[in-house]
């Protein structure tokens, strides 16, 4: 390991002015967090349609509207993070298809367009020109929107993978984390949104998705935490920020507890005691904690000096 | 044609002439650099020495910045230079995140990404890059890697210790170093200790948007 040579060389950088540390800050965290909820709600609505379509009554439009709002929050923060936001249209007129940013922007735009169509269909109902059976049309569209939600969720992992300088972000783990973030936050949002419209059984079903998503995401983070540095010196240096007295160690563990550990425990308790309140609390913690952990994982690779 | 760059660190004396020439030629704003010379001090007093490493864009054959750029603002030109079109750049900073060499910055005046272009505008007029012209010891060698009779090709043939930065990234850089050690090329091979820098309290111009 090269850093072991420092003991012999006593090498110290005495002049270098590298780039400012963090280029992708909390605007990008907001982007990922909001997109997770937006696509996650679509996944959950689709699952509800397959599992118990009767309970979709009264949930189709509100769920889609919340997803639509979150997707627009995602787009807003994406735009706001650009240094030249008024040139956003370049992505559509000068697209560069090797870039996950381009592919993602196109897919997210189509996704939001389809969501708008579904909302219009439900709000206009009998006045809808497309079909008189608005619910049936909505459900057919939901299948295609759910399919599209998968790559829309995953493309951020593609961007992170294309960020060659950031060794910590690997496509395989990040794509699984993106899907788990969507199922975690989507199930949590659905539990809160569904409220009394969902039966206890269905709420417990979404609770199980929440708990399992939290468990799997936690396992992956812990795997990275413990084993990540065993194959790459850069990853050791990056992970040192969340270990010991690292600058982001406290925030990392707050995120792990709030997003994953506590929701897992609360979901288990809620199943034993059949408590809606515990499930609601688990959901709220998961949504808040997800933001924290996404932020930590976004920032720490940027703290590594590249020169 | 495949243009490339080689720096002979045996010759470099850290005068920063290249850095200044680049600043002037390309009107690089305050607090940003297309080319900068890193100093690393090695050893313990009295057995100490200072090493100098000019750092600039590596004009990779497999450039991560070109791949991630959503609007092709970063693009290859026929002579192998990775060029940038600041009029097209949307300032997403994807290239900044992708470049393993930290060679791309956001210009605080134009709010677009910018970097060394091997002075593509000068090369187009059959002139050498400004940093090559300014170097008093001819440590910077620039030329066509595909021409075996070019200075750079012959220099590579004549020297055994030709290296690139971070070859493990698979970027195939067209920027080479002769006489470099890990201390020069690997950021993890030296420490950054607060108070050890020759210039402290360096401030950066605001970059716009939201950045911590």
Coordinates of C-alpha atoms in Angstrom, one line a residue:
Chain A
X1 CA 0.0 0.0 0.0
X2 CA 1.4 3.3 -1.1
X3 CA 0.4 5.3 1.9
X4 CA 2.6 3.0 4.0
X5 CA 5.6 4.6 2.2
X6 CA 4.8 7.9 3.8
X7 CA 6.5 6.7 7.0
X8 CA 9.8 6.4 5.0
X9 CA 9.4 9.4 2.7
X10 CA 7.8 11.8 5.1
X11 CA 6.2 13.2 1.9
X12 CA 4.1 16.3 2.5
X13 CA 2.3 18.4 -0.1
X14 CA 3.6 21.9 0.4
X15 CA 1.9 23.5 -2.6
X16 CA -1.1 22.4 -4.5
X17 CA -4.4 24.1 -4.9
X18 CA -6.9 21.4 -5.8
X19 CA -10.5 21.9 -6.6
X20 CA -12.9 22.8 -3.9
X21 CA -14.0 19.6 -2.2
X22 CA -17.6 19.2 -2.8
X23 CA -19.2 19.8 -6.2
X24 CA -22.3 17.7 -5.8
X25 CA -23.8 18.8 -2.5
X26 CA -27.2 18.6 -0.9
X27 CA -29.0 19.6 -4.1
X28 CA -28.0 16.3 -5.6
X29 CA -29.0 14.6 -2.4
X30 CA -32.4 16.1 -2.7
X31 CA -32.5 14.9 -6.3
X32 CA -31.8 11.3 -5.4
X33 CA -34.0 11.3 -2.4
X34 CA -37.0 12.8 -4.1
X35 CA -36.6 10.5 -7.1
X36 CA -36.5 7.5 -4.8
X37 CA -39.9 8.4 -3.3
X38 CA -41.4 9.4 -6.7
X39 CA -40.5 6.1 -8.4
X40 CA -41.0 4.0 -5.2
X41 CA -44.6 5.1 -4.9
X42 CA -45.2 3.9 -8.4
X43 CA -43.7 0.5 -7.6
X44 CA -45.9 0.3 -4.5
X45 CA -49.1 1.3 -6.4
X46 CA -48.3 -1.4 -8.9
X47 CA -47.8 -4.0 -6.2
X48 CA -51.1 -2.9 -4.6
X49 CA -52.9 -3.3 -8.0
X50 CA -51.5 -6.9 -8.3
X51 CA -52.1 -7.8 -4.6
X52 CA -55.4 -6.2 -3.8
X53 CA -56.9 -4.0 -6.5
X54 CA -60.0 -3.2 -4.4
X55 CA -57.9 -1.1 -2.0
X56 CA -56.6 1.1 -4.9
X57 CA -59.9 2.9 -4.8
X58 CA -59.2 6.4 -3.7
X59 CA -55.5 5.9 -3.8
X60 CA -54.8 6.0 -7.5
X61 CA -54.9 9.8 -7.9
X62 CA -53.4 10.9 -4.6
X63 CA -50.5 8.4 -4.9
X64 CA -49.8 9.5 -8.5
X65 CA -50.0 13.2 -7.5
X66 CA -47.5 12.7 -4.6
X67 CA -45.2 10.8 -6.9
X68 CA -45.6 13.5 -9.6
X69 CA -44.7 16.2 -7.0
X70 CA -41.6 14.3 -5.8
X71 CA -40.5 13.8 -9.4
X72 CA -40.8 17.5 -10.0
X73 CA -38.9 18.2 -6.8
X74 CA -36.2 15.9 -8.3
X75 CA -36.2 17.8 -11.6
X76 CA -36.2 21.1 -9.9
X77 CA -33.1 20.3 -7.8
X78 CA -31.4 18.8 -10.9
X79 CA -32.0 22.0 -12.7
X80 CA -31.0 24.2 -9.7
X81 CA -27.7 22.3 -9.4
X82 CA -26.7 23.2 -12.9
X83 CA -24.3 26.2 -13.3
X84 CA -26.1 27.1 -16.5
X85 CA -29.7 26.1 -15.8
X86 CA -31.0 28.0 -18.8
X87 CA -29.1 25.7 -21.1
X88 CA -30.9 22.6 -19.8
X89 CA -32.5 22.3 -23.3
X90 CA -29.1 21.4 -24.7
X91 CA -29.7 17.9 -23.3
X92 CA -32.6 17.5 -25.6
X93 CA -31.1 19.2 -28.7
X94 CA -27.5 18.0 -28.3
X95 CA -27.9 14.7 -26.6
X96 CA -24.8 12.6 -25.9
X97 CA -26.0 9.1 -25.5
X98 CA -23.0 7.6 -23.7
X99 CA -23.9 9.8 -20.8
X100 CA -26.1 8.4 -18.1
X101 CA -27.1 12.0 -17.4
X102 CA -28.6 12.3 -20.9
X103 CA -30.3 9.0 -20.9
X104 CA -31.7 9.7 -17.4
X105 CA -33.0 13.1 -18.3
X106 CA -34.9 11.7 -21.3
X107 CA -36.3 8.8 -19.4
X108 CA -37.3 11.0 -16.4
X109 CA -39.0 13.4 -18.8
X110 CA -41.1 10.6 -20.4
X111 CA -41.8 9.2 -17.0
X112 CA -43.2 12.5 -15.7
X113 CA -45.1 13.0 -18.9
X114 CA -46.8 9.7 -18.5
X115 CA -47.6 10.4 -14.9
X116 CA -49.2 13.7 -16.0
X117 CA -51.3 11.8 -18.5
X118 CA -52.4 9.4 -15.8
X119 CA -53.4 12.2 -13.4
X120 CA -55.3 13.9 -16.2
X121 CA -57.1 10.7 -17.0
X122 CA -58.2 10.3 -13.4
X123 CA -59.1 13.9 -12.8
X124 CA -61.2 14.3 -15.9
X125 CA -62.8 10.9 -15.7
X126 CA -65.9 10.9 -17.9
X127 CA -64.7 13.9 -19.8
X128 CA -61.6 12.1 -20.8
X129 CA -61.2 11.9 -24.5
X130 CA -59.0 8.9 -24.4
X131 CA -61.3 6.4 -22.8
X132 CA -64.5 6.3 -20.8
X133 CA -63.0 3.6 -18.6
X134 CA -60.5 5.9 -16.9
X135 CA -59.6 3.5 -14.2
X136 CA -58.9 0.7 -16.6
X137 CA -56.8 3.0 -18.8
X138 CA -54.9 4.2 -15.7
X139 CA -54.1 0.6 -14.7
X140 CA -52.9 -0.2 -18.1
X141 CA -50.6 2.8 -18.1
X142 CA -49.5 2.0 -14.6
X143 CA -47.9 -1.2 -15.9
X144 CA -45.8 0.7 -18.5
X145 CA -44.9 3.5 -16.0
X146 CA -43.8 0.9 -13.5
X147 CA -41.5 -0.7 -16.1
X148 CA -40.1 2.7 -16.9
X149 CA -39.6 3.5 -13.2
X150 CA -37.0 0.8 -13.0
X151 CA -34.4 2.5 -15.3
X152 CA -35.5 5.9 -14.0
X153 CA -34.5 4.7 -10.6
X154 CA -31.3 3.1 -11.8
X155 CA -29.8 5.7 -14.0
X156 CA -28.3 7.7 -11.1
X157 CA -26.3 4.6 -10.3
X158 CA -25.1 4.8 -13.9
X159 CA -24.0 8.4 -13.4
X160 CA -22.1 7.4 -10.2
X161 CA -20.5 4.5 -12.1
X162 CA -19.4 6.9 -14.8
X163 CA -17.8 9.1 -12.2
X164 CA -14.5 7.3 -12.7
X165 CA -12.7 9.5 -10.1
X166 CA -15.0 8.2 -7.3
X167 CA -13.9 4.6 -6.6
X168 CA -16.5 4.1 -3.9
X169 CA -19.4 4.2 -6.3
X170 CA -19.6 0.9 -8.2
X171 CA -22.5 0.2 -10.6
X172 CA -23.6 -3.1 -9.1
X173 CA -23.9 -1.9 -5.5
X174 CA -25.2 1.5 -6.3
X175 CA -28.0 0.1 -8.6
X176 CA -29.1 -2.3 -5.9
X177 CA -29.0 0.6 -3.4
X178 CA -31.1 2.8 -5.7
X179 CA -33.8 0.1 -6.1
X180 CA -33.8 -0.5 -2.3
X181 CA -34.0 3.2 -1.7
X182 CA -37.1 3.3 -3.9
X183 CA -38.8 0.3 -2.2
X184 CA -37.9 1.7 1.2
X185 CA -39.1 5.2 0.7
X186 CA -42.0 4.1 -1.6
X187 CA -43.4 1.7 0.9
X188 CA -42.9 4.2 3.7
X189 CA -44.7 6.9 1.8
X190 CA -47.5 4.5 0.8
X191 CA -48.0 3.5 4.5
X192 CA -48.3 7.2 5.4
X193 CA -50.4 8.1 2.4
X194 CA -52.7 5.0 2.5
X195 CA -53.6 5.5 6.1
X196 CA -57.0 4.1 6.9
X197 CA -57.7 3.4 3.3
X198 CA -55.4 0.4 3.5
X199 CA -56.4 -2.7 5.4
X200 CA -54.2 -3.8 8.3
X201 CA -53.0 -6.7 6.2
X202 CA -51.9 -4.5 3.3
X203 CA -50.2 -2.1 5.7
X204 CA -48.3 -5.0 7.2
X205 CA -47.4 -6.1 3.7
X206 CA -45.9 -2.7 2.9
X207 CA -44.3 -2.7 6.4
X208 CA -42.6 -6.0 5.4
X209 CA -41.3 -4.4 2.2
X210 CA -40.0 -1.5 4.3
X211 CA -38.3 -3.7 6.8
X212 CA -36.7 -6.0 4.3
X213 CA -35.5 -3.1 2.1
X214 CA -34.0 -1.5 5.2
X215 CA -32.3 -4.8 6.2
X216 CA -30.9 -5.4 2.7
X217 CA -29.7 -1.8 2.3
X218 CA -28.1 -2.0 5.8
X219 CA -26.3 -5.2 4.9
X220 CA -24.9 -3.6 1.7
X221 CA -23.7 -0.5 3.6
X222 CA -22.1 -2.7 6.3
X223 CA -20.5 -4.9 3.7
X224 CA -18.9 -1.8 2.1
X225 CA -18.0 -0.4 5.5
X226 CA -16.2 -3.6 6.6
X227 CA -14.9 -5.1 3.3
X228 CA -14.9 -2.2 0.9
X229 CA -11.3 -1.2 1.7
X230 CA -9.9 -4.7 1.2
X231 CA -9.5 -4.2 -2.6
X232 CA -8.8 -0.6 -3.1
X233 CA -6.6 1.9 -1.3
X234 CA -8.8 4.8 -2.5
X235 CA -11.8 3.2 -0.8
X236 CA -9.9 2.9 2.4
X237 CA -9.1 6.6 2.3
X238 CA -12.7 7.5 1.4
X239 CA -14.2 5.2 4.1
X240 CA -11.9 6.8 6.7
X241 CA -14.3 9.7 6.7
X242 CA -17.0 7.6 8.2
X243 CA -14.8 5.5 10.5
X244 CA -13.4 6.5 13.9
X245 CA -13.4 10.2 14.3
X246 CA -14.0 10.8 10.6
X247 CA -15.8 14.0 9.7
X248 CA -18.9 12.1 8.5
X249 CA -18.8 9.2 11.0
X250 CA -21.5 10.6 13.2
X251 CA -23.8 11.5 10.3
X252 CA -23.2 8.1 8.7
X253 CA -24.3 6.3 11.9
X254 CA -27.3 8.6 12.4
X255 CA -28.3 7.7 8.9
X256 CA -27.9 4.0 9.5
X257 CA -29.9 4.1 12.7
X258 CA -32.7 6.4 11.4
X259 CA -33.1 4.9 7.9
X260 CA -32.5 1.3 8.6
X261 CA -32.0 0.0 12.1
X262 CA -34.8 1.8 13.9
X263 CA -37.4 1.2 11.1
X264 CA -36.5 -2.5 11.1
X265 CA -37.1 -2.8 14.8
X266 CA -40.2 -0.7 14.6
X267 CA -41.7 -2.8 11.8
X268 CA -41.0 -6.0 13.7
X269 CA -42.7 -4.4 16.8
X270 CA -45.6 -3.2 14.7
X271 CA -46.1 -6.7 13.4
X272 CA -46.2 -8.2 16.9
X273 CA -48.4 -5.5 18.4
X274 CA -50.4 -4.8 15.2
X275 CA -49.7 -1.1 15.8
X276 CA -50.3 1.5 13.1
X277 CA -48.5 4.2 15.0
X278 CA -45.3 2.2 15.2
X279 CA -45.5 1.5 11.4
X280 CA -46.1 5.2 10.8
X281 CA -43.1 6.1 12.9
X282 CA -41.0 3.6 11.1
X283 CA -42.1 5.1 7.8
X284 CA -41.3 8.7 8.8
X285 CA -37.9 7.7 10.1
X286 CA -37.0 5.7 7.0
X287 CA -37.8 8.7 4.7
X288 CA -35.8 11.1 6.8
X289 CA -32.9 8.8 7.4
X290 CA -32.7 8.0 3.7
X291 CA -31.8 11.6 3.0
X292 CA -29.0 11.6 5.6
X293 CA -27.4 8.4 4.3
X294 CA -27.7 9.3 0.7
X295 CA -26.0 12.6 1.5
X296 CA -23.1 11.0 3.3
X297 CA -22.5 8.5 0.5
X298 CA -22.6 11.3 -2.0
X299 CA -20.2 13.5 -0.2
X300 CA -17.4 11.3 1.1
X301 CA -15.8 10.3 -2.2
X302 CA -15.5 14.0 -3.0
X303 CA -13.3 14.5 0.0
X304 CA -10.5 12.5 -1.5
X305 CA -7.8 14.6 -3.1
X306 CA -7.3 13.6 -6.7
X307 CA -3.9 15.2 -7.1
Chain B
X1 CA -2.3 12.3 -35.6
X2 CA -2.4 11.7 -31.8
X3 CA -1.0 14.6 -29.9
X4 CA 0.6 13.9 -26.5
X5 CA 2.5 15.5 -23.7
X6 CA 5.5 14.5 -21.7
X7 CA 7.1 16.2 -18.7
X8 CA 10.6 15.3 -17.7
X9 CA 10.6 15.8 -14.0
X10 CA 14.4 15.5 -13.9
X11 CA 14.5 18.8 -15.6
X12 CA 11.5 20.6 -14.0
X13 CA 12.6 23.1 -11.3
X14 CA 9.2 24.3 -10.2
X15 CA 9.5 27.8 -11.6
X16 CA 5.8 27.9 -12.5
X17 CA 6.6 29.6 -15.8
X18 CA 4.3 27.1 -17.5
X19 CA 1.5 27.9 -15.0
X20 CA 1.8 31.6 -15.6
X21 CA 2.0 31.3 -19.4
X22 CA -1.1 29.1 -19.4
X23 CA -2.9 31.7 -17.2
X24 CA -2.0 34.5 -19.5
X25 CA -2.6 32.6 -22.8
X26 CA -6.0 31.3 -21.8
X27 CA -7.2 34.1 -19.5
X28 CA -7.7 31.6 -16.7
X29 CA -9.6 33.4 -13.9
X30 CA -8.3 33.9 -10.4
X31 CA -8.4 30.9 -8.1
X32 CA -8.6 28.4 -11.0
X33 CA -5.9 26.7 -12.9
X34 CA -5.7 24.7 -16.2
X35 CA -2.2 23.8 -15.2
X36 CA -0.6 23.9 -11.8
X37 CA 2.7 22.7 -10.4
X38 CA 2.4 20.6 -7.2
X39 CA 5.2 20.7 -4.7
X40 CA 5.9 17.8 -2.5
X41 CA 8.6 17.9 0.2
X42 CA 10.2 14.6 0.9
X43 CA 12.5 13.5 3.7
X44 CA 13.2 14.8 7.2
X45 CA 15.5 17.8 8.0
X46 CA 18.3 18.0 7.1
X47 CA 17.9 15.3 4.4
X48 CA 15.1 16.9 2.5
X49 CA 14.3 17.7 -1.1
X50 CA 11.4 19.3 -2.9
X51 CA 9.7 17.6 -5.9
X52 CA 7.8 19.4 -8.6
X53 CA 5.0 17.9 -10.7
X54 CA 3.1 19.9 -13.4
X55 CA -0.5 18.7 -13.4
X56 CA -2.9 19.3 -16.4
X57 CA -5.6 17.5 -18.3
X58 CA -4.2 14.1 -19.5
X59 CA -6.2 14.1 -22.7
X60 CA -7.2 10.5 -22.2
X61 CA -7.9 8.2 -25.1
X62 CA -10.8 6.8 -23.1
X63 CA -11.8 10.0 -21.4
X64 CA -14.4 9.7 -18.6
X65 CA -15.2 13.4 -18.9
X66 CA -16.1 13.0 -22.6
X67 CA -18.2 9.9 -21.8
X68 CA -20.2 11.5 -19.0
X69 CA -20.8 14.9 -20.6
X70 CA -24.5 15.0 -21.4
X71 CA -24.3 17.5 -24.3
X72 CA -20.9 16.7 -25.9
X73 CA -19.4 19.9 -24.7
X74 CA -16.3 17.8 -24.1
X75 CA -15.4 16.2 -27.3
X76 CA -12.4 14.8 -29.2
X77 CA -10.9 16.6 -32.1
X78 CA -9.0 15.0 -34.9
X79 CA -5.6 15.4 -33.4
X80 CA -6.6 13.6 -30.2
X81 CA -7.1 16.6 -28.0
X82 CA -10.1 16.5 -25.7
X83 CA -11.5 19.9 -26.3
X84 CA -14.3 21.8 -24.6
X85 CA -17.1 23.9 -26.0
X86 CA -18.0 26.3 -23.2
X87 CA -21.0 27.6 -25.2
X88 CA -22.6 24.2 -25.1
X89 CA -21.7 23.3 -21.5
X90 CA -24.6 23.2 -19.1
X91 CA -22.4 23.2 -15.9
X92 CA -23.6 19.9 -14.5
X93 CA -20.1 19.2 -13.2
X94 CA -20.4 15.6 -14.3
X95 CA -16.9 15.9 -15.9
X96 CA -15.5 17.3 -12.6
X97 CA -16.8 14.2 -10.9
X98 CA -15.6 11.9 -13.5
X99 CA -12.0 13.1 -14.1
X100 CA -9.7 11.0 -11.9
X101 CA -7.0 13.7 -12.2
X102 CA -8.9 16.6 -10.9
X103 CA -8.1 18.5 -14.0
X104 CA -11.5 20.1 -14.7
X105 CA -12.9 23.1 -12.9
X106 CA -15.9 25.3 -13.1
X107 CA -14.9 28.7 -14.5
X108 CA -16.3 31.2 -12.0
X109 CA -16.8 33.8 -14.7
X110 CA -18.5 31.7 -17.4
X111 CA -20.0 29.2 -14.9
X112 CA -19.0 26.4 -17.3
X113 CA -16.5 23.6 -17.1
X114 CA -13.0 24.3 -18.3
X115 CA -9.6 22.6 -18.5
X116 CA -6.3 22.4 -20.4
X117 CA -6.9 22.0 -24.1
X118 CA -3.2 21.6 -25.0
X119 CA -3.7 25.2 -26.3
X120 CA -5.8 23.7 -29.2
X121 CA -6.2 27.2 -30.7
X122 CA -2.4 27.6 -30.9
X123 CA -1.9 24.1 -32.2
X124 CA -4.4 24.8 -34.9
X125 CA -2.1 27.6 -36.0
X126 CA 1.0 25.3 -35.9
X127 CA 2.2 26.8 -32.7
X128 CA 3.3 25.0 -29.6
X129 CA 1.2 25.2 -26.4
X130 CA 2.1 28.3 -24.2
X131 CA 3.5 26.2 -21.4
X132 CA 5.9 24.5 -23.8
X133 CA 7.2 27.8 -25.1
X134 CA 7.6 29.2 -21.6
X135 CA 9.5 26.3 -20.0
X136 CA 13.1 27.5 -19.5
X137 CA 14.5 24.0 -19.3
X138 CA 12.5 22.3 -22.0
X139 CA 10.9 19.9 -19.5
X140 CA 7.7 20.0 -21.5
X141 CA 7.7 18.0 -24.7
X142 CA 4.8 18.0 -27.0
X143 CA 4.1 16.3 -30.3
X144 CA 2.6 13.6 -32.3
X145 CA 2.7 10.2 -30.6
X146 CA 1.9 8.4 -33.9
X147 CA 5.0 9.9 -35.6
X148 CA 8.0 7.8 -34.5
X149 CA 10.3 10.6 -35.4
X150 CA 8.6 13.3 -33.3
X151 CA 10.5 14.6 -30.2
X152 CA 7.9 13.0 -27.8
X153 CA 8.1 9.6 -29.5
X154 CA 11.8 9.6 -29.5
X155 CA 11.9 10.7 -25.8
X156 CA 9.6 7.9 -24.9
X157 CA 11.8 5.4 -26.9
X158 CA 14.9 6.7 -25.1
X159 CA 13.6 6.5 -21.5
X160 CA 12.6 3.5 -19.6
X161 CA 10.9 5.3 -16.7
X162 CA 7.9 6.7 -18.7
X163 CA 4.8 6.7 -16.6
X164 CA 1.2 8.0 -16.6
X165 CA -1.0 9.0 -13.7
X166 CA -3.4 6.3 -12.4
X167 CA -3.1 3.8 -15.2
X168 CA -5.4 1.5 -13.3
X169 CA -8.4 3.7 -14.2
X170 CA -8.2 2.5 -17.8
X171 CA -8.3 6.0 -19.2
X172 CA -5.2 5.6 -21.4
X173 CA -3.8 9.1 -20.8
X174 CA -1.8 10.9 -23.5
X175 CA 0.2 12.7 -20.9
X176 CA 3.5 11.1 -19.7
X177 CA 6.0 11.7 -17.0
X178 CA 9.7 10.8 -17.0
X179 CA 11.6 10.6 -13.7
X180 CA 8.4 10.5 -11.6
X181 CA 8.0 8.6 -8.3
X182 CA 4.8 7.6 -6.5
X183 CA 5.2 10.8 -4.5
X184 CA 4.8 12.8 -7.8
X185 CA 1.9 10.8 -9.3
X186 CA -0.1 9.2 -6.5
X187 CA -2.1 11.5 -4.3
X188 CA -2.2 8.9 -1.6
X189 CA 1.7 8.8 -1.4
X190 CA 1.9 12.1 0.4
X191 CA 0.2 13.8 3.3
X192 CA -1.6 17.1 3.3
X193 CA -0.9 18.6 6.7
X194 CA -2.6 21.8 7.7
X195 CA -0.1 24.6 8.0
X196 CA 2.5 22.9 5.8
X197 CA 1.4 24.7 2.6
X198 CA 3.5 27.5 1.3
X199 CA 0.3 29.5 0.8
X200 CA -2.4 29.2 3.4
X201 CA -5.9 30.7 3.5
X202 CA -6.4 30.4 -0.2
X203 CA -9.9 31.5 -1.2
X204 CA -11.9 30.4 -4.2
X205 CA -14.2 32.7 -6.2
X206 CA -17.8 31.8 -5.7
X207 CA -19.0 29.2 -8.2
X208 CA -22.7 30.0 -8.4
X209 CA -25.5 27.6 -7.8
X210 CA -25.3 25.7 -4.6
X211 CA -22.0 24.2 -3.6
X212 CA -20.9 23.6 0.0

